[in-house]
CSV table of C-alpha atoms in Angstrom, one decimal:
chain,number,residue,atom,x,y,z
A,5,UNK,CA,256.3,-56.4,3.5
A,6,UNK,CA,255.4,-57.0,7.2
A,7,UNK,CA,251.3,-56.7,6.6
A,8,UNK,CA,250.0,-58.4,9.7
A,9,UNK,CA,250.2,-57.4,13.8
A,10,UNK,CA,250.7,-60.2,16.0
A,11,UNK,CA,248.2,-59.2,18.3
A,12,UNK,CA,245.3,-58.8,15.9
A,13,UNK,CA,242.1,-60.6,16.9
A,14,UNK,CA,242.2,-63.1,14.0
A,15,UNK,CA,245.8,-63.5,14.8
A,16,UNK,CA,245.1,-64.9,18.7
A,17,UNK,CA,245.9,-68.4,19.0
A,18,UNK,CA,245.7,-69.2,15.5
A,19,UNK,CA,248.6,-69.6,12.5
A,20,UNK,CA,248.6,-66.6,10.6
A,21,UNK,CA,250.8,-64.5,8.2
A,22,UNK,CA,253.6,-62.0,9.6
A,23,UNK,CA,254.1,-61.0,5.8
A,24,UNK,CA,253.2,-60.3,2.6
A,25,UNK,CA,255.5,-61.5,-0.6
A,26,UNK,CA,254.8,-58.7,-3.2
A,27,UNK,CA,255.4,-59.0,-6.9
A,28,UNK,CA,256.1,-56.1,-8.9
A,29,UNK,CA,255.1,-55.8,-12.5
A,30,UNK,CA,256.4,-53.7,-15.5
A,31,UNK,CA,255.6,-53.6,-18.6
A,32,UNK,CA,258.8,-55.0,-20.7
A,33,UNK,CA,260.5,-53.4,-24.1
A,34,UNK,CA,258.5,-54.1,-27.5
A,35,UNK,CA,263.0,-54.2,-28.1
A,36,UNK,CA,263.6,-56.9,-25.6
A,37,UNK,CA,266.3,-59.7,-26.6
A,38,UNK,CA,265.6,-62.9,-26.6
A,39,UNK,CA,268.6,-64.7,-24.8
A,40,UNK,CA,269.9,-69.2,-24.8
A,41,UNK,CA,269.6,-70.9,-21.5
A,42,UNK,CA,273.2,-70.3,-21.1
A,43,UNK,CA,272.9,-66.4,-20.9
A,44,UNK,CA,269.9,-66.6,-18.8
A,45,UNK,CA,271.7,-68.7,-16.1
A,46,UNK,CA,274.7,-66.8,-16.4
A,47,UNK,CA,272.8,-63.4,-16.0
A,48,UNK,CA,271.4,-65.2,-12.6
A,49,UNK,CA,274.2,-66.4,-11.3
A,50,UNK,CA,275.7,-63.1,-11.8
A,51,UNK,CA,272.7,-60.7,-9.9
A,52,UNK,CA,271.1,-62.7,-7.5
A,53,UNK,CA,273.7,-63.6,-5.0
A,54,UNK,CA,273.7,-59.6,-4.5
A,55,UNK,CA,269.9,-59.5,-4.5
A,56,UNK,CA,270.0,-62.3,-1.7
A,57,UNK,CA,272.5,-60.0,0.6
A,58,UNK,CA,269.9,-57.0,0.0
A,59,UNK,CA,267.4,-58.9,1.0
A,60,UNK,CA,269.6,-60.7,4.5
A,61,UNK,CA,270.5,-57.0,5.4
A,62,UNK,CA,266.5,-56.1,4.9
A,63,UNK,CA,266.4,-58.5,8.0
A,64,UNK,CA,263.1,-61.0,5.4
A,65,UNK,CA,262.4,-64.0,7.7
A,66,UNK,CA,264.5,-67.2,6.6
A,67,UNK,CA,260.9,-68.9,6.2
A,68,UNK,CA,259.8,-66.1,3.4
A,69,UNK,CA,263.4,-65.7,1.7
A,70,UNK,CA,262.8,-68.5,-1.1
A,71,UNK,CA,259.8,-67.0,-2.1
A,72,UNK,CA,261.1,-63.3,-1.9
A,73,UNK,CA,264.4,-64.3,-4.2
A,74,UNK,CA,261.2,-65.0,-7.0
A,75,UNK,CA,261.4,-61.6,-7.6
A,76,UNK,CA,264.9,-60.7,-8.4
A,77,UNK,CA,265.1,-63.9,-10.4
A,78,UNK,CA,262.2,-63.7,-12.5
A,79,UNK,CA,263.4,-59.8,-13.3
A,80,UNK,CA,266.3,-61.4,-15.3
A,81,UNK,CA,264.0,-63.8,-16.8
A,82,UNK,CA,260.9,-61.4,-17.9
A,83,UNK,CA,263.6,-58.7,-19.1
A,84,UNK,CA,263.9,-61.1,-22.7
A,85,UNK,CA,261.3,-61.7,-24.9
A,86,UNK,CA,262.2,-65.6,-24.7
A,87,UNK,CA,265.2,-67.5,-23.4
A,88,UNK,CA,266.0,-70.5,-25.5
A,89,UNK,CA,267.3,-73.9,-24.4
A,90,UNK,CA,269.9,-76.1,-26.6
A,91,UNK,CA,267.1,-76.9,-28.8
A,92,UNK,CA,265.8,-73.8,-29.7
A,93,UNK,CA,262.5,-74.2,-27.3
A,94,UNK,CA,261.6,-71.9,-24.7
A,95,UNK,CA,262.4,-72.1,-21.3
A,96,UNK,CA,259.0,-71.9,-19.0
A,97,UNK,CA,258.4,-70.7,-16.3
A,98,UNK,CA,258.0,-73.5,-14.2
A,99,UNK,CA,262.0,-74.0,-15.8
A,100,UNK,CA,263.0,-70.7,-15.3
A,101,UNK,CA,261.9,-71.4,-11.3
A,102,UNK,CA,263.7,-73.9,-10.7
A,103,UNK,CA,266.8,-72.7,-11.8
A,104,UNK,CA,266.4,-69.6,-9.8
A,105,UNK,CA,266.0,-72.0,-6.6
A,106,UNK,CA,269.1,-74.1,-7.6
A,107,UNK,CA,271.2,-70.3,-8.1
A,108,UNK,CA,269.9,-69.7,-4.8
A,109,UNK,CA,270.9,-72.6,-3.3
A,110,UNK,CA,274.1,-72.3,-4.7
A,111,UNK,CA,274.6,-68.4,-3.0
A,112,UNK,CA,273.7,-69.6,0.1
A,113,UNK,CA,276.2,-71.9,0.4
A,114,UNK,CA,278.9,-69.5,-1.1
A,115,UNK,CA,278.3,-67.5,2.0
A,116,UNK,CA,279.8,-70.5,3.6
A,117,UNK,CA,282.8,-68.9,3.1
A,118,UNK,CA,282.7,-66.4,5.6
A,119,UNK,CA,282.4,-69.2,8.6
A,120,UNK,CA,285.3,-70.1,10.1
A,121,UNK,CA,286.7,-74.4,10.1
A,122,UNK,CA,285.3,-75.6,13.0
A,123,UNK,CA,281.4,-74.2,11.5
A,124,UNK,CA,282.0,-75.5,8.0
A,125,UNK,CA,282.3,-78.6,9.7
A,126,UNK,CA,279.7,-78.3,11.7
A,127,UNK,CA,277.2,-77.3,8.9
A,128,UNK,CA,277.6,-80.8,6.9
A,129,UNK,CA,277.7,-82.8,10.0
A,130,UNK,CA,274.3,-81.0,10.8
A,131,UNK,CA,273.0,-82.0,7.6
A,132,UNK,CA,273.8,-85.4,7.7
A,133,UNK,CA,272.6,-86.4,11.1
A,134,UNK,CA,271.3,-83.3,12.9
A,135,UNK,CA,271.6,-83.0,16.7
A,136,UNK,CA,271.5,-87.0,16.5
A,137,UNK,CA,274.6,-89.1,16.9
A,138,UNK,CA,276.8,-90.2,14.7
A,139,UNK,CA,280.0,-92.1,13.9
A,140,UNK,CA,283.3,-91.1,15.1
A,141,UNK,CA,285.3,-92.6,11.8
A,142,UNK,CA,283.1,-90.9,9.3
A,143,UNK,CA,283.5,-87.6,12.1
A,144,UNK,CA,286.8,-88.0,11.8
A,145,UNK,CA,287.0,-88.5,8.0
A,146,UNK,CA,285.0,-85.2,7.2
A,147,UNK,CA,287.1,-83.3,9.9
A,148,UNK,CA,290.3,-84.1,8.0
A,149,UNK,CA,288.4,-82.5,4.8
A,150,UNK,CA,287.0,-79.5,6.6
A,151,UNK,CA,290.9,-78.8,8.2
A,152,UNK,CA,289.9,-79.2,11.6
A,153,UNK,CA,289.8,-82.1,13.9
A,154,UNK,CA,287.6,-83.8,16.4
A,155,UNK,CA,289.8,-83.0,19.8
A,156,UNK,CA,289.7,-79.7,18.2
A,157,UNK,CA,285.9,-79.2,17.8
A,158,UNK,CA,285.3,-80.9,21.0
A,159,UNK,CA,287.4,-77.7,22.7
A,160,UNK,CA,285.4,-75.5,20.9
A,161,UNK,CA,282.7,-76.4,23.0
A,162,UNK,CA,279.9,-78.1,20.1
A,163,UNK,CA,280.1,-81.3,20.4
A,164,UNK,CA,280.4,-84.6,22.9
A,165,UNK,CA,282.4,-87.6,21.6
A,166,UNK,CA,282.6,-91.0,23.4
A,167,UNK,CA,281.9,-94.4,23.3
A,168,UNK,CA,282.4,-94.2,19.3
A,169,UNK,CA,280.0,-91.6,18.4
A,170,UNK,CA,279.7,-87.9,18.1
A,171,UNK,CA,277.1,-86.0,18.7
A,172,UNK,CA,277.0,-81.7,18.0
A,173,UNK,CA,275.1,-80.2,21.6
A,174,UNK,CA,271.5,-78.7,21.5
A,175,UNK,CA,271.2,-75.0,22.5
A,176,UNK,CA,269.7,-76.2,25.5
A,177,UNK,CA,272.8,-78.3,26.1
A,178,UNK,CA,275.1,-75.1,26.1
A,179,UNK,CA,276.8,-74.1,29.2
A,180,UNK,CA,275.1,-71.4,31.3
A,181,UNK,CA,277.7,-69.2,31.6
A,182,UNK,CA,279.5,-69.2,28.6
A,183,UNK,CA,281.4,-66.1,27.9
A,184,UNK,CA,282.9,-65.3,23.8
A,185,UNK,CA,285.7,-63.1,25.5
A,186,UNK,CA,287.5,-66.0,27.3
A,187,UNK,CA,286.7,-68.5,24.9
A,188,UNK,CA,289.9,-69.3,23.2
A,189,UNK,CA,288.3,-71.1,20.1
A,190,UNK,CA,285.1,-69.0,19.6
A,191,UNK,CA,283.1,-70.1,16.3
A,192,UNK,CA,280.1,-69.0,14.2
A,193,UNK,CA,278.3,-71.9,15.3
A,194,UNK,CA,278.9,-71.4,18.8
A,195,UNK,CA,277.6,-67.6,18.5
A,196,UNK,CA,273.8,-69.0,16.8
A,197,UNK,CA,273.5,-71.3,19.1
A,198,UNK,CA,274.1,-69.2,22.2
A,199,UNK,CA,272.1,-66.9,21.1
A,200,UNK,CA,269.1,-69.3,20.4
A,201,UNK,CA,269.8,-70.7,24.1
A,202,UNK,CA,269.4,-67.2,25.9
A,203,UNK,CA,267.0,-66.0,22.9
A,204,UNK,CA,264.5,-69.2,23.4
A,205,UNK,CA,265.2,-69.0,27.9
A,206,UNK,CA,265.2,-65.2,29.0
A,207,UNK,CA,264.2,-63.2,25.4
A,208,UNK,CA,265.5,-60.8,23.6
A,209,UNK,CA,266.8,-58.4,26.2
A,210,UNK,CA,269.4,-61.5,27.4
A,211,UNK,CA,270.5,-62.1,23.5
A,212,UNK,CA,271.3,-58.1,23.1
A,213,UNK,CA,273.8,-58.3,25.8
A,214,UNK,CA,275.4,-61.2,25.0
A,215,UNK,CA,274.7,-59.0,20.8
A,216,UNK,CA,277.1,-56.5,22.8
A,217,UNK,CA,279.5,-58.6,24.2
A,218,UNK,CA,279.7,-60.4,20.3
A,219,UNK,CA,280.6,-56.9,18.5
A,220,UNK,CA,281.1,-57.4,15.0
A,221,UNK,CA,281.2,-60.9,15.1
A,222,UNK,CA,277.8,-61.2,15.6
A,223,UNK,CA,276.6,-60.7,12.1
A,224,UNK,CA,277.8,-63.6,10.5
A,225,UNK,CA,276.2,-65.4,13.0
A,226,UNK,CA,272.8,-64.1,11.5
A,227,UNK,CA,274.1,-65.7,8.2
A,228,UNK,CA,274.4,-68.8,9.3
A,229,UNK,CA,271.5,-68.8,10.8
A,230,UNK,CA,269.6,-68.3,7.1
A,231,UNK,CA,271.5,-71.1,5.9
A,232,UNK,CA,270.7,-73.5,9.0
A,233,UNK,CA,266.8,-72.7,8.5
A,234,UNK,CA,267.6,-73.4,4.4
A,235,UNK,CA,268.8,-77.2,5.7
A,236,UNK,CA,266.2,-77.9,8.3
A,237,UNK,CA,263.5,-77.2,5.7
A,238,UNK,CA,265.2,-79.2,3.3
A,239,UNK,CA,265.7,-82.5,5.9
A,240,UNK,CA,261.9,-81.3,7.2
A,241,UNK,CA,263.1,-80.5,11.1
A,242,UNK,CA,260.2,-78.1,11.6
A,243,UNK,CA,261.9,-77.5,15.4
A,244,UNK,CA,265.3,-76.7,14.4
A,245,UNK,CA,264.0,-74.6,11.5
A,246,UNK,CA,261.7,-72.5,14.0
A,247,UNK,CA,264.8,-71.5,16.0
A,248,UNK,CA,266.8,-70.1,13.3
A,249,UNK,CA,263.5,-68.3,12.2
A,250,UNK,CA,263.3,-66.5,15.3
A,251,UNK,CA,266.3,-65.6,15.7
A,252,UNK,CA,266.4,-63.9,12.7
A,253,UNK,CA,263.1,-62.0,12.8
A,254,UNK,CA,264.0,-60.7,16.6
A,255,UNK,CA,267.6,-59.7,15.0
A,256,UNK,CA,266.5,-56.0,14.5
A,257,UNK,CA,264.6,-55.8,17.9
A,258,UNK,CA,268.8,-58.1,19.3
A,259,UNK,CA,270.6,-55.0,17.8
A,260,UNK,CA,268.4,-52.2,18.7
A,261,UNK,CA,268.8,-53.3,22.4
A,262,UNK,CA,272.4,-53.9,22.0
A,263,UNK,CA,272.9,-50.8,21.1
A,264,UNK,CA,271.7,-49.5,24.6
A,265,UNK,CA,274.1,-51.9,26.4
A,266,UNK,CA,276.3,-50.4,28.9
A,267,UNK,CA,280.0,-51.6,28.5
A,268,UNK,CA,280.7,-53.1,31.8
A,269,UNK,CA,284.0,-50.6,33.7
A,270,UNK,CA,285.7,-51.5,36.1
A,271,UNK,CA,284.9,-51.2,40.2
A,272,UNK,CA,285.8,-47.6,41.5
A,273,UNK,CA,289.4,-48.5,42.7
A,274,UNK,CA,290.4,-51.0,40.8
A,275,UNK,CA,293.5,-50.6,38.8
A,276,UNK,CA,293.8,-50.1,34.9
A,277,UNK,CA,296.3,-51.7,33.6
């Protein structure tokens, strides 16, 4: 629930809550089942990958997600009277916790499979060394097992290679005037990134337009950018991590603009073709 206003008095100049995580409690069956490990997990693995998209399309802030998925885990938990491990012991809730973060972690990367080669790539190279360079060979060597290639990625515009090492570009290292219709090689990565250059330069008005100019495609980009703000906190780049988390909280703000973006026609006398 978004509880606070950003321009409260408390709020000016100080760090303070955009939201509120809110457990719901009901009272469970006297009949409830008690269930293994094994059936617990499976149960997980089976729900909260859907919860996780309800709660993406609900626009929560990368930087409140983990501790919004407690709910829809611990449902499947508290609906049995006990869950059981191998031994016959129960499984607490400190347990039951951290396998919900591990099933998270795990549907978070499944939506992986919605980028496209180049961003797959991109994603374990940004793990590994960030925005920081590093080897060509071991560049080269996960290329080969993301079915891409570095000459490849290099004309998709996201990365510099020379003198041996690779290094992915910055937003602020993005060209200017960078446009996704004449790119021949447009990727997901590409679309974050842009969008966190104009987002982070000229505001949200700049990012709806360029929203527009994206169509559909620009939704996936909001995916990755939960997953990117998932590996900074992980590899504790507090910068990065902010980036992603604004681009996704000014998301509804990005579309609602976009929305009221003219399609650019053609000058009065000028031929269509």
């Amino acid at each position: 629930m978004r509880t606070e206003l950003g321009n409260r008095m408390i709020g000016s100049g100080t760090n303070a809550l955009a939201s509120s995580i809110i457990l719901v409690c009901r009272q469970r069956s006297e009949a409830a089942p008690t269930a293994t490990r094994r059936e617990f997990l499976t149960a997980l693995k089976s729900e909260l990958p859907a919860a996780l998209t309800h709660l993406q399309r609900g626009n929560i802030a990368p930087v409140d997600l983990a501790q919004s998925a407690i709910g829809p885990g611990m449902a499947v938990y508290t609906r049995y009277a006990k869950v059981l491990d191998a031994e016959g012991k129960a499984v607490s809730v400190r347990d039951a916790l951290t396998l919900i973060n591990e099933v998270l972690d795990e549907a978070m990367a499944e939506q992986e499979g919605d980028f496209d080669a180049d961003t797959r790539w991109a994603l374990v190279w940004f793990e590994q060394v960030g925005f920081n360079d590093g080897a060509y060979g071991d560049a080269e060597q996960l290329s080969k097992a993301k079915n891409t290639s570095i000459a490849g990625l290099e004309q998709a515009g996201i990365l510099s290679s020379k003198g041996g090492k690779v290094r992915l570009f910055r937003p602020a290292d993005l060209p200017a005037d960078w446009d996704p219709h004449t790119d021949t090689r447009l990727t997901v990565w590409e679309m974050v990134h842009h969008l966190i250059r104009v987002l982070e330069a000229d505001g949200e008005g700049a990012a709806a337009k360029l929203v527009a100019g994206l169509g559909t495609k620009a939704e996936v980009a909001r995916e990755l950018a939960y997953r990117l703000y998932t590996l900074c906190e992980r590899k504790k780049r507090a910068a990065e991590a902010m980036s992603y988390n604004g681009l996704v909280q000014s998301w509804p703000e990005i579309v609602r603009l976009a929305h009221e973006v003219q399609p650019e026609r053609p000058d009065q006398g000028a031929l269509l073709l």
